[in-house]
XYZ file of C-alpha atoms in Angstrom:
570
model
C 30.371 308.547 -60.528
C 28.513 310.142 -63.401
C 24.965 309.024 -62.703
C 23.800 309.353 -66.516
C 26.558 306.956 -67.326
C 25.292 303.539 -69.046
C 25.942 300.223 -67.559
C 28.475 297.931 -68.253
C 27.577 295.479 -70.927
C 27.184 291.761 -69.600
C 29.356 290.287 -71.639
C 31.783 292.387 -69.928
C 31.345 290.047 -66.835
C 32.181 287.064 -68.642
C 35.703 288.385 -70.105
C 38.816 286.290 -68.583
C 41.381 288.105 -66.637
C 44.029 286.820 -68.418
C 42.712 289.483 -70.729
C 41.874 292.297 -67.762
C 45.434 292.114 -66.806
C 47.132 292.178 -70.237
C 44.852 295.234 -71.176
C 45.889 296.930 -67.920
C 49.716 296.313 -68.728
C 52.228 293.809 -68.645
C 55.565 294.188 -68.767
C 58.905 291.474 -68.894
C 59.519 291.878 -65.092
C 55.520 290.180 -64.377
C 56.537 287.784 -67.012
C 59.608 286.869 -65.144
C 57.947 286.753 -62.026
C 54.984 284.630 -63.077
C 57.466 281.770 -64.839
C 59.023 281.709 -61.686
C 55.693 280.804 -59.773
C 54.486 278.994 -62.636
C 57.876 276.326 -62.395
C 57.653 276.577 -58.224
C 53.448 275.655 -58.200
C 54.747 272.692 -60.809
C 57.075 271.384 -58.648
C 54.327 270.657 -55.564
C 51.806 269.689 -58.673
C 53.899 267.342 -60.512
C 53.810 264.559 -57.553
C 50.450 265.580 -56.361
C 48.561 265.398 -59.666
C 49.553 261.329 -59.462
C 49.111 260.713 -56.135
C 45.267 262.550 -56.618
C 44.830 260.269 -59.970
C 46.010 256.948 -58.392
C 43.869 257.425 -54.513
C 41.273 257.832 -57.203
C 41.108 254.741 -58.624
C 42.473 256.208 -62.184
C 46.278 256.321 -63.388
C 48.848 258.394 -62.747
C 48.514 259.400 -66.345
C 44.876 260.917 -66.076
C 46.117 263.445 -63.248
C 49.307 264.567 -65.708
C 46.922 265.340 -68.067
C 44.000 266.934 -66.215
C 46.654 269.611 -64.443
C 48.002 270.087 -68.151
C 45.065 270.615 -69.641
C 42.287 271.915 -67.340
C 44.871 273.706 -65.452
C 46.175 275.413 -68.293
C 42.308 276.463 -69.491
C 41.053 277.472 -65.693
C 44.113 280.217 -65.371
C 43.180 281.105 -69.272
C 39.396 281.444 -69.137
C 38.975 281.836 -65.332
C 37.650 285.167 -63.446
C 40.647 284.742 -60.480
C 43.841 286.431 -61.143
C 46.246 283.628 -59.603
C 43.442 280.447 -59.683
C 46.107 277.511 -60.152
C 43.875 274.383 -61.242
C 43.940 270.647 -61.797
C 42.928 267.600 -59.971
C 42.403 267.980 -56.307
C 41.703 266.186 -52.998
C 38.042 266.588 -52.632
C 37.400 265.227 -55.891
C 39.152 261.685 -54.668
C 35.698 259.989 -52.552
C 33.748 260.805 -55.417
C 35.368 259.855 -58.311
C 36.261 256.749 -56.751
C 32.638 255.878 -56.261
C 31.978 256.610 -59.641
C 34.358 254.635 -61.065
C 33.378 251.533 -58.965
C 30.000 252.209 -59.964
C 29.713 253.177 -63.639
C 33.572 252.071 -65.146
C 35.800 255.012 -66.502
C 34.018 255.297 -69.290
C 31.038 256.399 -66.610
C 33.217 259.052 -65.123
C 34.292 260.828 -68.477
C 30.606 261.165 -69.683
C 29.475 262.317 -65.795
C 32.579 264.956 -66.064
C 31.588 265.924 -69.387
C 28.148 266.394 -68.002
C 29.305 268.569 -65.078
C 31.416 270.972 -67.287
C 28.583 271.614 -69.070
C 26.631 272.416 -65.870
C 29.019 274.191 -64.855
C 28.998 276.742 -67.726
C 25.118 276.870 -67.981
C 25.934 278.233 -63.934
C 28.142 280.867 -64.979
C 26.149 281.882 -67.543
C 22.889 282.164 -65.537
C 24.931 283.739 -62.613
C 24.880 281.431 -60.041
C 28.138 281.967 -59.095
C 26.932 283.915 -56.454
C 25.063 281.544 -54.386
C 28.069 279.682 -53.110
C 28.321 282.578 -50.589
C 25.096 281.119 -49.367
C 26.674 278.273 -48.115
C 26.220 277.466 -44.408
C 30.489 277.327 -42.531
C 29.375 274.257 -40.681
C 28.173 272.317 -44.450
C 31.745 273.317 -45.775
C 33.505 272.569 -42.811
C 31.538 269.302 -42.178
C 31.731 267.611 -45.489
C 35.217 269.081 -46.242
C 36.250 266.891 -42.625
C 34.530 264.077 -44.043
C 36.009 263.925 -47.557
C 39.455 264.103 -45.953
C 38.737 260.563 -43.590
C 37.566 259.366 -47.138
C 40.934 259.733 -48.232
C 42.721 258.615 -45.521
C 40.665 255.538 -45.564
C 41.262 255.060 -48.747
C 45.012 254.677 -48.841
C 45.661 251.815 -46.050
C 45.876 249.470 -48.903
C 49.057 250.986 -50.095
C 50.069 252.602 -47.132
C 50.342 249.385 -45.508
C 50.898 247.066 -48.971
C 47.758 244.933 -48.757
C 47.140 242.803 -51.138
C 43.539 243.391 -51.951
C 42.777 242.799 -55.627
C 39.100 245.251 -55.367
C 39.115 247.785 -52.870
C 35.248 248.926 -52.092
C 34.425 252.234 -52.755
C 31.699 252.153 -49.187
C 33.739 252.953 -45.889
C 32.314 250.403 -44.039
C 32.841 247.448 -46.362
C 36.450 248.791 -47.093
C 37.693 248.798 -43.299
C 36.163 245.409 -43.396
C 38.269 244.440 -46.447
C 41.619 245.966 -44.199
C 40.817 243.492 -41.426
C 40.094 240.519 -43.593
C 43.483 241.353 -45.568
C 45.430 242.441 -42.780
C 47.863 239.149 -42.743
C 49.127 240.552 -46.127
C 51.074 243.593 -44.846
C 54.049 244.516 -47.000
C 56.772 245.497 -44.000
C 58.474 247.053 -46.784
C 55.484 249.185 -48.485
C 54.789 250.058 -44.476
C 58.297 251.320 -43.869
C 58.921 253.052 -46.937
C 55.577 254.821 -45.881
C 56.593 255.553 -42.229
C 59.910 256.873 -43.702
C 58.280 258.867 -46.530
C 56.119 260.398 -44.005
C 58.710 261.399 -41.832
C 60.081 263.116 -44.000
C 57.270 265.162 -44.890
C 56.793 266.062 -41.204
C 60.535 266.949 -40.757
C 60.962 269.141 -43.803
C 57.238 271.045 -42.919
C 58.388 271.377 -39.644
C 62.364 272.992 -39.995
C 61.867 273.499 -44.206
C 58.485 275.421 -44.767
C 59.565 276.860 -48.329
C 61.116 273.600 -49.788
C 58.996 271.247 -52.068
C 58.821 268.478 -49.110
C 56.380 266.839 -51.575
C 59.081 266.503 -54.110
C 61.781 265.622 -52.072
C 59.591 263.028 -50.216
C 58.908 261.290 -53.378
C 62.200 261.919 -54.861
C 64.206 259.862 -52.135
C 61.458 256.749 -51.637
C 62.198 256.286 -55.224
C 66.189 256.387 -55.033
C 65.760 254.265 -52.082
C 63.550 251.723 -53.568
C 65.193 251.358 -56.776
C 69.016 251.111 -54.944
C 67.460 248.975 -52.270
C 65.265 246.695 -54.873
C 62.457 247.211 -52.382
C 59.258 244.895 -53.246
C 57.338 247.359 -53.345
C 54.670 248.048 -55.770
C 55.615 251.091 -58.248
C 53.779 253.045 -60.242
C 54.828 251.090 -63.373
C 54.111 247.798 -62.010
C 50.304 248.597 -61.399
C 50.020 251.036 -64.302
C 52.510 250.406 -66.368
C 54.504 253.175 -68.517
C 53.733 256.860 -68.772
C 53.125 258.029 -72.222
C 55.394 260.685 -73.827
C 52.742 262.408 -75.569
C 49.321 263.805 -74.721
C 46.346 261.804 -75.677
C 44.238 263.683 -78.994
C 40.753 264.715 -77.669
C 38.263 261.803 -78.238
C 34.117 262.206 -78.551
C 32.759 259.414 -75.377
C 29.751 257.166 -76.340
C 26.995 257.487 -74.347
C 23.215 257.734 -74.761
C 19.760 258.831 -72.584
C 19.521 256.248 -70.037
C 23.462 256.345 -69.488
C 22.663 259.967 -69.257
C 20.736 259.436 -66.662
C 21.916 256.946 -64.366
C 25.167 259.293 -64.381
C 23.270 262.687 -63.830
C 23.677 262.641 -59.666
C 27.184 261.868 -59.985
C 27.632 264.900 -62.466
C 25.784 267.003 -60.223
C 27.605 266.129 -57.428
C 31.311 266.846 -59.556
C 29.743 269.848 -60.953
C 28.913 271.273 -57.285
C 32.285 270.300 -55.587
C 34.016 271.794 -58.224
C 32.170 275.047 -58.336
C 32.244 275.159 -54.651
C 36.049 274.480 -54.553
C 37.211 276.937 -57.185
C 35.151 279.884 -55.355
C 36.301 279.160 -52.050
C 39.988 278.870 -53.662
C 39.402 282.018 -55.516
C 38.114 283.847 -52.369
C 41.463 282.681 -50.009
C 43.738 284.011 -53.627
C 41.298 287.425 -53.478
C 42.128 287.333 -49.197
C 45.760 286.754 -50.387
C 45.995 289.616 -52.916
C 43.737 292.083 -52.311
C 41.831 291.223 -55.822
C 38.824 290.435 -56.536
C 37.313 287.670 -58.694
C 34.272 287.088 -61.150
C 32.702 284.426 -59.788
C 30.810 283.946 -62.963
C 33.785 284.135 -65.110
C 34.950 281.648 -63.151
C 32.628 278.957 -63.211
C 32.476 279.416 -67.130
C 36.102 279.151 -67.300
C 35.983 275.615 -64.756
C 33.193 274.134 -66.909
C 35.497 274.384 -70.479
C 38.062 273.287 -68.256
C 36.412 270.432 -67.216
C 35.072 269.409 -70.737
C 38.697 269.561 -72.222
C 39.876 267.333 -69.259
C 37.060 264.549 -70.106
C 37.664 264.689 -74.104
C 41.289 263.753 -73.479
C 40.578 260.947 -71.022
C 41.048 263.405 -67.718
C 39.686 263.534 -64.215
C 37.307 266.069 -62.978
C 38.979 269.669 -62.099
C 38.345 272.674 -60.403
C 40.844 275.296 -58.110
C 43.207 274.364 -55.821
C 43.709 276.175 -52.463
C 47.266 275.285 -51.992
C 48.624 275.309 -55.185
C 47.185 278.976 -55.478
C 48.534 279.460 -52.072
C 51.505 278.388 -53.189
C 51.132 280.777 -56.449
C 50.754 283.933 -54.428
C 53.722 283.048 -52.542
C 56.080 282.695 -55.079
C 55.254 285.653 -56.340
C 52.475 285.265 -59.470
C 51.405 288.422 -60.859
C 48.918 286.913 -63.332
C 47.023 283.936 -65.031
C 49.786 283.892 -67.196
C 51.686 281.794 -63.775
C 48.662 278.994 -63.654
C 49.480 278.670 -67.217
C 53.029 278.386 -67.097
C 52.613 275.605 -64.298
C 50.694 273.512 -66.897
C 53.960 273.694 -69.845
C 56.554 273.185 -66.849
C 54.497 269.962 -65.912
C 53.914 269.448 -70.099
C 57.426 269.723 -70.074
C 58.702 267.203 -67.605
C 56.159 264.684 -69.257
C 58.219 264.944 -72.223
C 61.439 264.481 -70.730
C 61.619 262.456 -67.594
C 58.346 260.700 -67.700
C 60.583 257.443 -67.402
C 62.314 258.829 -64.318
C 58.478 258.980 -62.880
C 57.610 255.597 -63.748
C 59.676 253.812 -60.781
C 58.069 255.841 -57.689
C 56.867 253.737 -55.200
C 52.837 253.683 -54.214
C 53.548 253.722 -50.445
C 55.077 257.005 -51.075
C 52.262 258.656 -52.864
C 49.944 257.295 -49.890
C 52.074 258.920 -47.214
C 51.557 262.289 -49.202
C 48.097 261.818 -49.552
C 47.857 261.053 -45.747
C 49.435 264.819 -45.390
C 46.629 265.495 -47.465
C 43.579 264.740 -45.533
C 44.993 266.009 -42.782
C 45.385 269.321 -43.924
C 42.044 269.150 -45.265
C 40.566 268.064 -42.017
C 40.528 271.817 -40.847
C 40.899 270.417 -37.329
C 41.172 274.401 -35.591
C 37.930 275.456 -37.494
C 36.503 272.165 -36.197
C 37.411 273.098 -32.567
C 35.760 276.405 -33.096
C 32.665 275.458 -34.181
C 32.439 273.056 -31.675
C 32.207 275.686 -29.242
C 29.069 277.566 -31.547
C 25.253 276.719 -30.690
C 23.971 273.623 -30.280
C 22.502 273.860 -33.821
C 25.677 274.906 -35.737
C 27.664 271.938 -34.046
C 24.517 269.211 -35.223
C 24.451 270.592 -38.567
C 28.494 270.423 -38.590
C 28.389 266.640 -37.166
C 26.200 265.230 -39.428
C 27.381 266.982 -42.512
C 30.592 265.046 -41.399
C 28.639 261.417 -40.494
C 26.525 261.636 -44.092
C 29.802 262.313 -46.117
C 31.981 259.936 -44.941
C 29.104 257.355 -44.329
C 26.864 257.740 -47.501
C 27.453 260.371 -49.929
C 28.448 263.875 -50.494
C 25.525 264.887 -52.289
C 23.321 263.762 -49.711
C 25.565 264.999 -47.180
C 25.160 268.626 -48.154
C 21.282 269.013 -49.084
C 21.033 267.344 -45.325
C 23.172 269.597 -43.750
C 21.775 272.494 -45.922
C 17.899 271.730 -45.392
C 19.034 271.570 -41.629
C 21.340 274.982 -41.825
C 17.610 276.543 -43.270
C 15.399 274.776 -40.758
C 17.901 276.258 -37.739
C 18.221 279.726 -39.007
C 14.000 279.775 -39.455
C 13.874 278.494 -35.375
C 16.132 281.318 -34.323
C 14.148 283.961 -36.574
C 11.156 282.835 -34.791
C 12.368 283.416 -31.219
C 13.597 286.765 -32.700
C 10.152 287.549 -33.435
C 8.755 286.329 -30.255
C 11.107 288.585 -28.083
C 10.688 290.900 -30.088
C 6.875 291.251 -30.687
C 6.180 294.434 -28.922
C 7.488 296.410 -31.626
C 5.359 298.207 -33.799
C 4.801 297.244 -37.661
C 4.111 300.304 -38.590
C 6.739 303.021 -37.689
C 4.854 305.821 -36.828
C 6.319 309.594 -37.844
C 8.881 311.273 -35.681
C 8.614 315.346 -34.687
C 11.686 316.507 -35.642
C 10.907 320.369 -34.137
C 9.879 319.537 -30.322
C 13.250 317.170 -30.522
C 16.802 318.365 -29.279
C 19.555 318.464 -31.979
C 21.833 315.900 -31.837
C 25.375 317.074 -30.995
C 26.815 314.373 -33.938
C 26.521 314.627 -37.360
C 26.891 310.610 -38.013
C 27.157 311.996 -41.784
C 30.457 313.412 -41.047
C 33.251 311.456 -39.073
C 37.039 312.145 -37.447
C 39.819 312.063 -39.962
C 40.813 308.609 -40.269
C 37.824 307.268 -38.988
C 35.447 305.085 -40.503
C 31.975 303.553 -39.100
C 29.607 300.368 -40.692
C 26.255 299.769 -39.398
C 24.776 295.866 -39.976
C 21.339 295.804 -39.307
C 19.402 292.200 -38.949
C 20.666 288.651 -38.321
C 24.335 287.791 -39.056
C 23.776 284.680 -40.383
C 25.144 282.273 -43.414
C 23.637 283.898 -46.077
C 24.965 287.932 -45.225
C 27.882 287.078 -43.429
C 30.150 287.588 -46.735
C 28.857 291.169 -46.604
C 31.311 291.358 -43.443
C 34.074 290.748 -45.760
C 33.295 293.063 -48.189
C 33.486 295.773 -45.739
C 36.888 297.156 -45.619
C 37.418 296.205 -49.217
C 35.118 298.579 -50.722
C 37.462 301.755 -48.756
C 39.416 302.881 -51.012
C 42.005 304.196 -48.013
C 42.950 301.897 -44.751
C 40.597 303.740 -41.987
C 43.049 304.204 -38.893
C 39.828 303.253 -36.509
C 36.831 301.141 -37.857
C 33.698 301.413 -35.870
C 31.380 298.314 -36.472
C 27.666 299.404 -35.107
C 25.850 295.955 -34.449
C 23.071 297.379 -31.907
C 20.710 296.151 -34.617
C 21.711 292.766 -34.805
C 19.494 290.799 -32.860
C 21.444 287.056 -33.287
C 24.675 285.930 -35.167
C 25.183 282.554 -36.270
C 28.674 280.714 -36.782
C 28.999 282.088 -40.158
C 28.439 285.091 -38.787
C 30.810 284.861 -35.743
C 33.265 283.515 -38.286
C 33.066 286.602 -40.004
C 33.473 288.705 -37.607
C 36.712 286.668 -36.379
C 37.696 287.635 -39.987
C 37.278 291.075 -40.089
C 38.977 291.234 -36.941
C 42.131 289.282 -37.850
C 42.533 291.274 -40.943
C 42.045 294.915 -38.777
C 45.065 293.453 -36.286
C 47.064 292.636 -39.255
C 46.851 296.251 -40.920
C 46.900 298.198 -37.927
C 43.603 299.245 -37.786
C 41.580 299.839 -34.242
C 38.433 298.393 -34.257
C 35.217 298.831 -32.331
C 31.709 297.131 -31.842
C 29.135 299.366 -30.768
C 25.707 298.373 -28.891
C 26.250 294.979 -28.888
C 22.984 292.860 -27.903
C 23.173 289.763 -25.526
C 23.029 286.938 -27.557
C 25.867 288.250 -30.525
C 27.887 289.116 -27.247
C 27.791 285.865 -26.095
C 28.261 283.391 -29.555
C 31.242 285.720 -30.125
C 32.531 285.377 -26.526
C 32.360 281.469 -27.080
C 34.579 281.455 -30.145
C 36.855 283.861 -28.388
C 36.639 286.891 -30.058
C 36.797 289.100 -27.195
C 37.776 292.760 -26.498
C 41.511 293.457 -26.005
C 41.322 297.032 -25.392
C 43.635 298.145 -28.185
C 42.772 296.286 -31.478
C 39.402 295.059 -30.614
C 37.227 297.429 -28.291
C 33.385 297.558 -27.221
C 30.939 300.548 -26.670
C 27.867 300.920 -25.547
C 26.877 303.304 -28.076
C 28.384 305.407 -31.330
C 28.997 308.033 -28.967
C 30.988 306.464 -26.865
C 32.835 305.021 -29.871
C 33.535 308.323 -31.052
C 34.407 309.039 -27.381
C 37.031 306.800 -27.551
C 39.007 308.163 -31.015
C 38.917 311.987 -30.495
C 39.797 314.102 -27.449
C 36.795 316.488 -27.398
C 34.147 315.316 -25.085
C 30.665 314.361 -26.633
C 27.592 315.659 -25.405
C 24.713 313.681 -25.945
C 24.109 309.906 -26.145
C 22.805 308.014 -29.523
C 21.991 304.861 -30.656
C 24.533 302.377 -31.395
């Protein structure tokens, strides 16, 4: 790299990659491939985006029109090259609340408020904090958002008749019980068959749309079998045929600011969400997104979706999942997966109108439970004490209080832990001198390895400090920034003096993707305490893909067949 050359203008950071990738080339085949994804994502986000609307307290109309519009603006403005958008799960506890609380009126002006947050984010680049945030907050509050939701859809899952569900998960369990003498035997079967279903065809069908099909046959059977069941156009009536023209809400100071938390707490679910969903699509692809760029691109999204009446927005891990799978080669697919669900709005919004509610509950029970992350649960369960507290009561504050509070809790706690274990650090290691005194070089031995020059092949990463939350992304990062797949990775961690469960997770990263390229990897000088947190969430030496050294020297030992002659430091 010419060191003379200027930097990049900033601006430059801000551009969308719809644009990066049509200035790099696109041809008819990448068109071709990305309608294809575009019309498979639709068909998993057609159901979903009513099902999301209706567990939120809003109609099935609002979701059509959030993944229409935002979706179509977060693949056109967004800094992720296969970001699919629209409403999502985690949104579901929250807007619910705020509906209860403020009306729907309440909700547009808080997601207008959090679009515009989000922008002024992007545009003073705090996109890059999210990778700041602690696994056990995301894991904790992501569990606890997904028993929101299942506790939130007994009243259709079962057919209650409860004429105001509350939005508090106490009170609402209590509302269950009171109502429980009203179960529909009907709404509960359809359910129980509409979630077998699901759990048969994700079981023995993985790549067909078991959403679609699910929802697909409960209505054929209700409308054949006259089931008394409640339908979406019996609680909501019709679904318009055309898309609402943007409208200007009313609001004023003190409205303002009564609905400023609940903006703030939109605004950082749905900047946390897309980043995390742009980081699995980056994991997925081998890109690499602008996390800025993103966050810009979410906030206009979000401001469209309020000015047409739409919930709040922000990336969706399985519909971008489902994106890469199918074979997207550009934003061109999220948009594309906006007109196909444009389209069907159009056409067969009648055909929509007759699906039954027990049905859309039974997906959303699917739902949670993929959201519940029940594997990365166990796991951090066996971390340190610390990690599991700070994971339990992320969990007990979201599902009990709030998600706002949840988070700064579990984040204030997250700090408070990782300042306790840097102070035992210190303690042990309070012999060392501040001041590193100067070395003679002449009166020392050469030493018989040039670490400046390695085996064909081979490449070698030192981490020096605590692996904790806030550097373990720099793990990631690693074997991304090689331009060529090293056939042996050595990973020198004698100068790590503690890892966290960030930091153990990853590690457990790095080493899953080294076994799924082929590449032999090796920790070097690895101290007692790392050993053990990593030996707890069982990532442990195999001897082939993952080995330990004691030092660099033995590491190098172990790849090349000349014998090395002095010991170094790991």
């Amino acid at each position: 790299m010419n060191a003379t050359s200027s930097p990049s203008p900033l601006w430059h950071l801000y551009v969308p990659k719809l644009i990066t990738i049509l200035r790099q080339g696109y041809v008819m085949a990448d068109l071709r491939r990305d309608l294809i994804a575009g019309l498979t994502v639709s068909i998993v986000a057609l159901p979903l985006s009513m099902a999301l609307a209706i567990a939120s307290g809003a109609s099935p109309t609002a979701g059509l029109w959030t993944a229409i519009v935002a979706g179509f603006l977060i693949s056109a403005l967004g800094g992720s090259r296969v970001q699919i958008g629209g409403p999502t799960a985690a949104f579901i506890p929250v807007v619910f609340a705020v509906i209860a609380r403020f009306g729907y009126d309440g909700l547009i002006v808080a997601t207008l408020m959090a679009g515009a947050m989000l922008i002024l984010a992007g545009l003073l680049r705090l996109g890059t904090l999210v990778k700041y945030m602690p696994q056990p907050v995301v894991t904790g509050f992501t569990a606890g958002i997904a028993v929101s939701i299942f506790s939130s859809q007994i009243k259709d899952l079962l057919g209650l008749d409860i004429a105001k569900l509350p939005a508090e998960f106490l009170p609402r369990w209590q509302a269950y019980a009171a109502h429980i003498g009203s179960l529909n035997p009907y709404a509960a079967g359809l359910a129980a068959a509409t979630l077998a279903i699901l759990i048969a065809l994700r079981r023995w069908r993985p790549t067909w749309p078991a959403f679609l099909i699910a929802v697909v046959l409960a209505t054929l059977a209700t409308v054949l079998l006259q089931l008394p069941v409640e339908t979406i156009v019996s609680r909501f009536g019709s679904i318009p045929r055309e898309l609402p023209l943007p409208q200007w809400p009313r609001f004023d100071l003190a409205r303002l600011h009564e609905l400023l938390p609940s903006a703030f707490t939109i605004a950082f679910l749905g900047g946390v969400e897309s980043l995390l969903s742009a980081v699995v699509s980056d994991g997925m692809i081998g890109g690499r997104h602008r996390s800025n760029c993103e966050l810009v691109g979410q906030g206009a999204a979000n401001v469209a979706s309020a000015l047409i009446g739409g919930l709040p927005a922000t990336g969706a891990i399985v519909r971008t999942a489902t994106n890469v799978r199918a074979g997207a080669r550009s934003p061109v697919a999220g948009m594309a997966h906006a007109l196909f669900i444009l389209l069907f709005v159009l056409v067969a919004a009648p055909l929509a109108n007759q699906v039954p509610l027990p049905a859309m509950a039974a997906m959303l029970l699917i739902i949670a439970w993929n959201m519940s992350e029940i594997e990365r649960i166990r796991q951090l369960m066996r971390s340190p004490l610390g990690d599991r507290l700070v994971l339990i009561v992320t969990f007990v504050l979201t599902v009990a209080i709030d998600l706002t509070v949840a988070v700064e809790v579990g984040v204030v706690l997250a700090a408070f832990l990782f300042m306790y274990r840097m102070s035992e650090v210190v303690a042990m290691e309070s012999h060392v001198d501040l001041v590193e005194e100067d070395v003679d070089d002449l009166s020392r031995a050469r030493r018989a390895v040039d670490y400046d020059v390695l085996p064909e092949g081979v490449q070698a990463y030192r981490v020096s400090g605590p692996l904790f939350f806030a550097v373990a992304n720099r793990i990631e990062d690693v074997l991304r920034a090689l331009v060529k797949p090293p056939r042996v990775f050595i990973l020198r961690l004698r100068l790590v003096p503690l890892i966290d469960a960030s930091g153990a997770t990853a590690i457990g990263n790095l080493v899953a993707r080294c076994r799924r390229d082929g590449i032999a990897l090796i920790f070097t000088g690895l101290q007692e305490q790392p050993a053990r947190i990593l030996a707890d969430m069982g990532i442990v030496a195999d001897g082939s893909s993952l080995r330990f050294a004691d030092d660099f020297i033995a590491a190098l030992a172990m790849v090349t067949p000349a014998p090395v002659a002095e010991a170094g430091a790991g």
